[in-house]
Tab-separated table of C-alpha atoms in Angstrom:
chain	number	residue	atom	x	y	z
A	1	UNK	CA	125.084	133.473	148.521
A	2	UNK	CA	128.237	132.601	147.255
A	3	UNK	CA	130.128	134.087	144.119
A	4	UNK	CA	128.948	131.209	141.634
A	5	UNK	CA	125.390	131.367	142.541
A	6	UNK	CA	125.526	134.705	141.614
A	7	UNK	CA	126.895	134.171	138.249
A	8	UNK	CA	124.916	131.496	137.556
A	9	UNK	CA	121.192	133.381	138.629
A	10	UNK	CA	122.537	136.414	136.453
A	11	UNK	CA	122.819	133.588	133.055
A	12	UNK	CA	119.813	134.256	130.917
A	13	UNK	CA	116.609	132.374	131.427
A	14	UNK	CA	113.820	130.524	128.904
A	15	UNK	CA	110.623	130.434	130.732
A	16	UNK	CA	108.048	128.171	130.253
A	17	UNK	CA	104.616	128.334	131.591
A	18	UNK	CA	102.150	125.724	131.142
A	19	UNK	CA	98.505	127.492	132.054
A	20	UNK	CA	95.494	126.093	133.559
A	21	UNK	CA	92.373	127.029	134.893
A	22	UNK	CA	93.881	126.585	139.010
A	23	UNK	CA	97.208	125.889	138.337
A	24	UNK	CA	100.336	127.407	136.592
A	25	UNK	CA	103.503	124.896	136.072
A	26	UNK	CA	106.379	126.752	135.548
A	27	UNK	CA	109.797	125.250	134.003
A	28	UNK	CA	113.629	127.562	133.716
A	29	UNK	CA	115.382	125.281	130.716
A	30	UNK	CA	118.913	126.606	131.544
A	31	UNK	CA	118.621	125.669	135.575
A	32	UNK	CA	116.470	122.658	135.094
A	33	UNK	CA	113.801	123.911	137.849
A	34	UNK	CA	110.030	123.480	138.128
A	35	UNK	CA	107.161	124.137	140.215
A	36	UNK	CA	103.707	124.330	140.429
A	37	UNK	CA	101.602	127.596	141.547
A	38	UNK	CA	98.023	128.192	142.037
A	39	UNK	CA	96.671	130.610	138.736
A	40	UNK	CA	95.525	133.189	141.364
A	41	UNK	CA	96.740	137.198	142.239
A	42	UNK	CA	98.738	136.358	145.073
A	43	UNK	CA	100.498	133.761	143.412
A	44	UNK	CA	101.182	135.462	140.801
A	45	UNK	CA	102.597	138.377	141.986
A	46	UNK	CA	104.913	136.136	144.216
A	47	UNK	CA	105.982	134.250	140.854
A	48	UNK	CA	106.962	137.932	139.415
A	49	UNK	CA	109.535	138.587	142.607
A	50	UNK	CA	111.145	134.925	141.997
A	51	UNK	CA	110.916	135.543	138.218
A	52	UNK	CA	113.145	139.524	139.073
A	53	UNK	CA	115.736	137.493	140.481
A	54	UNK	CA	117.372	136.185	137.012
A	55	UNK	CA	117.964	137.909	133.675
A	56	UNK	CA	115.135	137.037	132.054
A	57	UNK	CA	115.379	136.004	128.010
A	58	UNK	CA	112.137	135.225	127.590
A	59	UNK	CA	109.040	133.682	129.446
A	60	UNK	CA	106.823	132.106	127.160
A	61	UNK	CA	103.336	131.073	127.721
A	62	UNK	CA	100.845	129.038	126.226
A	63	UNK	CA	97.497	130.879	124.648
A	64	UNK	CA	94.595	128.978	126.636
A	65	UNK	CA	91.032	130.800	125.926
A	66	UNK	CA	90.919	133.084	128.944
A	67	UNK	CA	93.005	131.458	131.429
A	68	UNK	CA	96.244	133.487	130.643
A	69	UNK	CA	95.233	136.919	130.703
A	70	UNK	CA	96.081	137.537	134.632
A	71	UNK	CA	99.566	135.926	133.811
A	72	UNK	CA	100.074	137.970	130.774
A	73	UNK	CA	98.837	141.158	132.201
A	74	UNK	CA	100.342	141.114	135.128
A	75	UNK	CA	103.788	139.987	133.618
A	76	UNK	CA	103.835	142.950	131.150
A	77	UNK	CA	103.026	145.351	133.913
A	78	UNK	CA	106.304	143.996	135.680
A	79	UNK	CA	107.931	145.117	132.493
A	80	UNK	CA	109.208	140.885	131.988
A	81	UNK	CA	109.474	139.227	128.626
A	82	UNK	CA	106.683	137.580	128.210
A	83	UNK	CA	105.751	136.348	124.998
A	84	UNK	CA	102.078	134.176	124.481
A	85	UNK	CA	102.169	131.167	121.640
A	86	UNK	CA	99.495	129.317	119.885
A	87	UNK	CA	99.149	125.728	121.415
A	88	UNK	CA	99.346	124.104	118.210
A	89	UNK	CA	103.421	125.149	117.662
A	90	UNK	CA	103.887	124.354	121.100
A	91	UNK	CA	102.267	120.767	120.199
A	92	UNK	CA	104.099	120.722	116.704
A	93	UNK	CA	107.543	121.440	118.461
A	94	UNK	CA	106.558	118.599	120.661
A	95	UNK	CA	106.109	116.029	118.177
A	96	UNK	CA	108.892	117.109	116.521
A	97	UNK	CA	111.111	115.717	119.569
A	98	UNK	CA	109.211	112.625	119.582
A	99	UNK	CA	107.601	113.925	122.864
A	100	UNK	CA	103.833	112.003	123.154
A	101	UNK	CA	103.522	112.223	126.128
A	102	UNK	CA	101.438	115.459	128.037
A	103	UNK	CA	101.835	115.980	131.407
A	104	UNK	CA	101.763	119.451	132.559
A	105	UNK	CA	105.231	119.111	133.850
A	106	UNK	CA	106.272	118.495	130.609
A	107	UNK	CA	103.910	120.930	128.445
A	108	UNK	CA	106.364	123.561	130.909
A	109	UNK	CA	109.565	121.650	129.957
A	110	UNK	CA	108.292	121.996	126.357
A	111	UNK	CA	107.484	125.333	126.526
A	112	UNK	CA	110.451	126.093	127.821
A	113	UNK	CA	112.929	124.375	125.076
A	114	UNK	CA	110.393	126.115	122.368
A	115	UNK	CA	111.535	129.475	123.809
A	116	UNK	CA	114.802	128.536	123.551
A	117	UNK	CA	115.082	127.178	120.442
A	118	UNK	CA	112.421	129.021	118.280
A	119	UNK	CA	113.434	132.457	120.183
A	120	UNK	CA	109.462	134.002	119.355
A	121	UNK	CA	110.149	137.194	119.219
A	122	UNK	CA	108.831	139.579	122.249
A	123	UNK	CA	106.118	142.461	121.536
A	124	UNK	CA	104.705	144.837	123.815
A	125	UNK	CA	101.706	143.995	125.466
A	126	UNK	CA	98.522	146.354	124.768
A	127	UNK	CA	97.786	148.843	127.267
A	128	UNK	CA	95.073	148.326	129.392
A	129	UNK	CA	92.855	151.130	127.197
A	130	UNK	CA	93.193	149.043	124.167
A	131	UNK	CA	92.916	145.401	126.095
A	132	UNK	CA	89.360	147.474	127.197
A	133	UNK	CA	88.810	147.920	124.032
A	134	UNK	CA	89.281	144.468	122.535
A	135	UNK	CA	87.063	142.816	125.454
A	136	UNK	CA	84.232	144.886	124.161
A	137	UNK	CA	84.611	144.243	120.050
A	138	UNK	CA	84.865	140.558	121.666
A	139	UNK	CA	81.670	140.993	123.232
A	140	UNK	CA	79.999	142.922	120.458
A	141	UNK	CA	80.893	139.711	117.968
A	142	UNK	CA	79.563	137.430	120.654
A	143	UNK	CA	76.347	139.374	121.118
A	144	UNK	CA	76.214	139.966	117.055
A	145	UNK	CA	76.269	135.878	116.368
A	146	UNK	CA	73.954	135.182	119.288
A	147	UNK	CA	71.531	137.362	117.420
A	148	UNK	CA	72.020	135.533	114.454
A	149	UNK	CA	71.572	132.491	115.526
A	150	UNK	CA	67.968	133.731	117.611
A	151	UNK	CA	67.184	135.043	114.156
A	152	UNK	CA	67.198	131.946	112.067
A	153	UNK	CA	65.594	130.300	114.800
A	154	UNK	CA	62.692	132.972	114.600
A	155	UNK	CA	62.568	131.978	110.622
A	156	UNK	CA	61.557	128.507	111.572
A	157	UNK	CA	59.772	128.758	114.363
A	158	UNK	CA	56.146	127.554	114.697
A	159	UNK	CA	53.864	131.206	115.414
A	160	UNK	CA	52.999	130.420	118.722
A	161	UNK	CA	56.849	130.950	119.562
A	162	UNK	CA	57.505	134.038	117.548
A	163	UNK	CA	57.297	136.332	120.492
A	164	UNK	CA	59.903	134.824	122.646
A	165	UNK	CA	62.421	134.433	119.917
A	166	UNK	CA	61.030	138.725	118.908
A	167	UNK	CA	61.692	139.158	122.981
A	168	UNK	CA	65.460	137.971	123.029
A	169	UNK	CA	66.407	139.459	119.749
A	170	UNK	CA	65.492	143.003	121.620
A	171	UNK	CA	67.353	142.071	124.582
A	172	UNK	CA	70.117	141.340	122.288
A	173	UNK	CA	69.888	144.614	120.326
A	174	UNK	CA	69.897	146.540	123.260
A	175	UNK	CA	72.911	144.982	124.806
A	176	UNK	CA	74.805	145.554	121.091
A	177	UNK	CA	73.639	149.426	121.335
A	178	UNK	CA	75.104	149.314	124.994
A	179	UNK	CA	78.643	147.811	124.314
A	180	UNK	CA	78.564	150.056	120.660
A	181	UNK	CA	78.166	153.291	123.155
A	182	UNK	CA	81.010	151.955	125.371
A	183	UNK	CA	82.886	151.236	121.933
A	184	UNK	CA	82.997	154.563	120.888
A	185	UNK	CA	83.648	156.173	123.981
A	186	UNK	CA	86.805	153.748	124.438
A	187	UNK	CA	88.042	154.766	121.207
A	188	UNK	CA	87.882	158.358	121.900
A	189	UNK	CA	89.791	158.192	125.145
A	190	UNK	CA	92.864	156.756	123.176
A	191	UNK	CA	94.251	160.151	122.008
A	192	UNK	CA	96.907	158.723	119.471
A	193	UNK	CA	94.368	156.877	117.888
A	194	UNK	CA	91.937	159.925	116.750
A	195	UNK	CA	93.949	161.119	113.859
A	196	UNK	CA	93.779	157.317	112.803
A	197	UNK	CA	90.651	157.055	113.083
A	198	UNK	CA	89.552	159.697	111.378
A	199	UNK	CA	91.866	158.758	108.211
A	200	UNK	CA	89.698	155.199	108.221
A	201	UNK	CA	86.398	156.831	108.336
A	202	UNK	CA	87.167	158.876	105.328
A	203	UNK	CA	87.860	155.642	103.003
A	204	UNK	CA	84.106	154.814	101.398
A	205	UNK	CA	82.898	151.331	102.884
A	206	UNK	CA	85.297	151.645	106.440
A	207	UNK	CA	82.527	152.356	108.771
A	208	UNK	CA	83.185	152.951	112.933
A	209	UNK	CA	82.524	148.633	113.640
A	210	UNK	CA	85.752	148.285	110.522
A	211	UNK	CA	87.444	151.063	111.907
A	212	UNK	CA	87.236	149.985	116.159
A	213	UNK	CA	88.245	146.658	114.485
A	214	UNK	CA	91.447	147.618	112.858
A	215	UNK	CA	92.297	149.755	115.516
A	216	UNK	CA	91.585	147.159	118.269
A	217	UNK	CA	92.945	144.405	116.236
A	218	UNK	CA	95.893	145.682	114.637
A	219	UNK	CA	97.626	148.171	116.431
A	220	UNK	CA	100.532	147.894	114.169
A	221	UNK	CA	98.841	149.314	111.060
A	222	UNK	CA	100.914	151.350	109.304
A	223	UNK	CA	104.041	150.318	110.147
A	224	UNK	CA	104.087	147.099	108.168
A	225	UNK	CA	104.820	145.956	104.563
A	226	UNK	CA	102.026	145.424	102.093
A	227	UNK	CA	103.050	141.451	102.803
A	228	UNK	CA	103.009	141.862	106.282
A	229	UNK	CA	99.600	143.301	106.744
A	230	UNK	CA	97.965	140.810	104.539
A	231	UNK	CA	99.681	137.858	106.323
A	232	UNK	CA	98.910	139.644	109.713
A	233	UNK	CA	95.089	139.514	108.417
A	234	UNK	CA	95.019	136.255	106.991
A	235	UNK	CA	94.607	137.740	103.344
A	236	UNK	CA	97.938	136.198	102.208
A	237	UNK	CA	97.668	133.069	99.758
A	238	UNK	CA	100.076	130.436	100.407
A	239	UNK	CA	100.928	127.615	98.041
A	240	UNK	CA	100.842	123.757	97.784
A	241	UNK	CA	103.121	123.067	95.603
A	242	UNK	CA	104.989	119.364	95.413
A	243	UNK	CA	106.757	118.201	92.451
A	244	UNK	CA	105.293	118.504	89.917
A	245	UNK	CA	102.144	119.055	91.507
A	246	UNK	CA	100.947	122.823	91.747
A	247	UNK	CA	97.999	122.717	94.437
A	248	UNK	CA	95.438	126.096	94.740
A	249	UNK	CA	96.558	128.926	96.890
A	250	UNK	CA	94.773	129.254	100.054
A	251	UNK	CA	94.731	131.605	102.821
A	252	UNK	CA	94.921	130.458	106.285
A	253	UNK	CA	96.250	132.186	109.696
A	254	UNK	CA	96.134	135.542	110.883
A	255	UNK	CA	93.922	137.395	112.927
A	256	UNK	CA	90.114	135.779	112.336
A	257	UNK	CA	88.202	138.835	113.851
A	258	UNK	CA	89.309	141.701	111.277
A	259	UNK	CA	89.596	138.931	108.235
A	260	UNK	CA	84.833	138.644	109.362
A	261	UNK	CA	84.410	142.356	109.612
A	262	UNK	CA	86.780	143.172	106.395
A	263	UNK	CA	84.439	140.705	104.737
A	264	UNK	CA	81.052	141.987	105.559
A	265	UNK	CA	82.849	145.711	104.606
A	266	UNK	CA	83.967	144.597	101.068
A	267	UNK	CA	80.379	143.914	100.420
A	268	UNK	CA	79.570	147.170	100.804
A	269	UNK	CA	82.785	148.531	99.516
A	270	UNK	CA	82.226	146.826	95.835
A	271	UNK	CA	79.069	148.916	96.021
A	272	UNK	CA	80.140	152.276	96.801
A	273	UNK	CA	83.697	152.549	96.372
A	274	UNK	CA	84.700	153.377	93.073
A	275	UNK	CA	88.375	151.672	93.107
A	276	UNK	CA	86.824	148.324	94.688
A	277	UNK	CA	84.206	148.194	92.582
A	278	UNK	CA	86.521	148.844	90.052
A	279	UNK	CA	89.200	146.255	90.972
A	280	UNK	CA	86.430	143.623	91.401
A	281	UNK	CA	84.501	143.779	88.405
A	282	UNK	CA	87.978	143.421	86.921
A	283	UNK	CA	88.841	140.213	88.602
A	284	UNK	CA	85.682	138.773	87.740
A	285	UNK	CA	85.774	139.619	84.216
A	286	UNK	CA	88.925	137.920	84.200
A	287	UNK	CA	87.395	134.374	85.048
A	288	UNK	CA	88.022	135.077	88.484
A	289	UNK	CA	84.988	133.635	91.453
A	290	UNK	CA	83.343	136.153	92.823
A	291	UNK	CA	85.016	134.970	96.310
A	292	UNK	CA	88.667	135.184	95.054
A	293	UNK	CA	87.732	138.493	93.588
A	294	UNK	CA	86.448	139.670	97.031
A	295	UNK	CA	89.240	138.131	99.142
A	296	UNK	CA	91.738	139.919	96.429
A	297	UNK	CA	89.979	143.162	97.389
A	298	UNK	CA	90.181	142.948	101.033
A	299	UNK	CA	93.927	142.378	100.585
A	300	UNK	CA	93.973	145.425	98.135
A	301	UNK	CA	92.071	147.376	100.670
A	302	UNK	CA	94.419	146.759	103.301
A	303	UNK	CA	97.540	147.147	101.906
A	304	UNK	CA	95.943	150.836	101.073
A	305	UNK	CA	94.977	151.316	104.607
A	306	UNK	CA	98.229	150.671	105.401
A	307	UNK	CA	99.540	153.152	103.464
A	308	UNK	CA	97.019	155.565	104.443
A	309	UNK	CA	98.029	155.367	107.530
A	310	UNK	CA	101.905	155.631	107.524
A	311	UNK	CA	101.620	158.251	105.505
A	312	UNK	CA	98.749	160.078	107.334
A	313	UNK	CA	96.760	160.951	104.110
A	314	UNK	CA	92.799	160.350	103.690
A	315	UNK	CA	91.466	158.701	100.679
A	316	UNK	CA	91.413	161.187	98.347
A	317	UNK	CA	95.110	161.392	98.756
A	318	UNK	CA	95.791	158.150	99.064
């Protein structure tokens, strides 16, 4: 290899990876390269010794359902850049260009520029303890709505069905008692979260399901701003504001799985927690509905978690 190809495979890279079910396209922006790889182990790990050959900015990859998680994984164990986006910005940045067309030759081209341009910035990866962890709240919400669902069937079901809707639902409750077992003894085996945990149990209305949430969820509790955590949660209220038109504050975003459990918690908080109840009843009296008022709490009860938390105090200090 000659002098200049050496310089030039040293020049930092923007990876994009465009991920499918069989196969992974892969695009460098700065060398104008592409090719096409089977989404399997083998391939992968041969993708990571091409991939060690440059100096890596970023490699960027697009959020699919499932279909990533090999890529992602395996990437962060290889210590590499990888960063994963929501399709949506990806398909935003896209239009943005003019760019209709979708090929997945050019979702990777895409991809590519959007790491280049937007520079998202690059977070450690969970460790494979807390992905563990997050497969089983996943499969505890999954198993949770499926009962739902088998119990509003059971409400309108004619009598001479009642028994095989009964029969599922205690299928269903012993699979949630088997993943809640596994839950807790997850939890316990990641030692830096204990003293965390701990300081969520002792806020009234935080039970162990709010608590494996947060800690599952949002790793980065307690070192973030009170605006930061709400946003990260979906609490934050953003405006729609045009001219002289001044729209209602909504909130959108964040993560969806602790905004449901934080939810079903603040019910239960407003009862037995003095300073929600408190803060509430307030809001309420102030004209406030009832679901701004509660929305306003989970925010309120976050931003104290947070603070819980970097500061290491329980409630009654907080």
């Amino acid at each position: 290899m000659n002098t200049t190809s050496r310089a030039n495979i040293k020049q930092e890279r923007n990876i994009g990876i465009d991920v499918g079910k069989t196969f992974l396209d892969i695009h460098i922006l700065e060398c104008d390269r592409y090719w096409q790889i089977h989404n399997t182990e083998s391939d992968i790990k041969n993708l990571i010794k091409t991939l060690r050959r440059y100096n890596l900015t970023r490699i960027v990859v697009e959020a699919t359902g499932g279909y990533e998680r090999s890529l992602v994984e395996a990437l962060a164990d290889a210590d590499m850049p990888v960063v994963v986006v929501q399709p949506m910005n990806i398909r935003q940045f896209a239009k943005a260009q003019g760019v209709m067309a979708k090929t997945d030759k050019i979702d990777a081209r895409i991809i590519a520029q959007f790491s280049a341009i937007m520079k998202p910035e690059v977070r450690a990866i969970s460790s494979k303890k807390v992905r563990y962890v997050k497969d089983l709240l996943a499969r505890k919400r999954q198993l949770i709505e499926a009962r739902t669902q088998e119990l509003n069937r059971l409400h309108k079901s004619v009598n001479r069905l009642e028994r095989s809707h009964a029969r599922l639902i205690k299928v269903l409750d012993k699979e949630i008692d088997w993943v809640n077992v596994r839950l807790t003894k997850a939890v316990a085996e990641v030692t830096e979260w204990q003293s965390t945990y701990d300081l969520l149990l002792s806020v009234p209305g935080v039970g162990p399901a709010v608590a494996h949430t947060l800690l599952g969820e949002l790793p980065e509790l307690g070192s973030l701003s009170s605006r930061q955590v709400g946003a990260l949660c979906g609490l934050a209220p953003y405006n729609r504001d045009s001219g002289s038109m001044r729209g209602k504050r909504r909130i959108k975003g964040g993560r969806a799985p602790i905004r449901t459990v934080l939810y079903m918690a603040m019910m239960s908080a407003i009862q037995c927690n003095p300073i929600m109840k408190n803060f509430f009843n307030k809001l309420v009296a102030s004209g406030k509905h009832k679901k701004v008022a509660l929305t306003a709490c989970m925010r309120k009860m976050m931003t104290i978690l947070n603070a819980m938390v970097r500061d290491g105090s329980r409630w009654q200090e907080a």
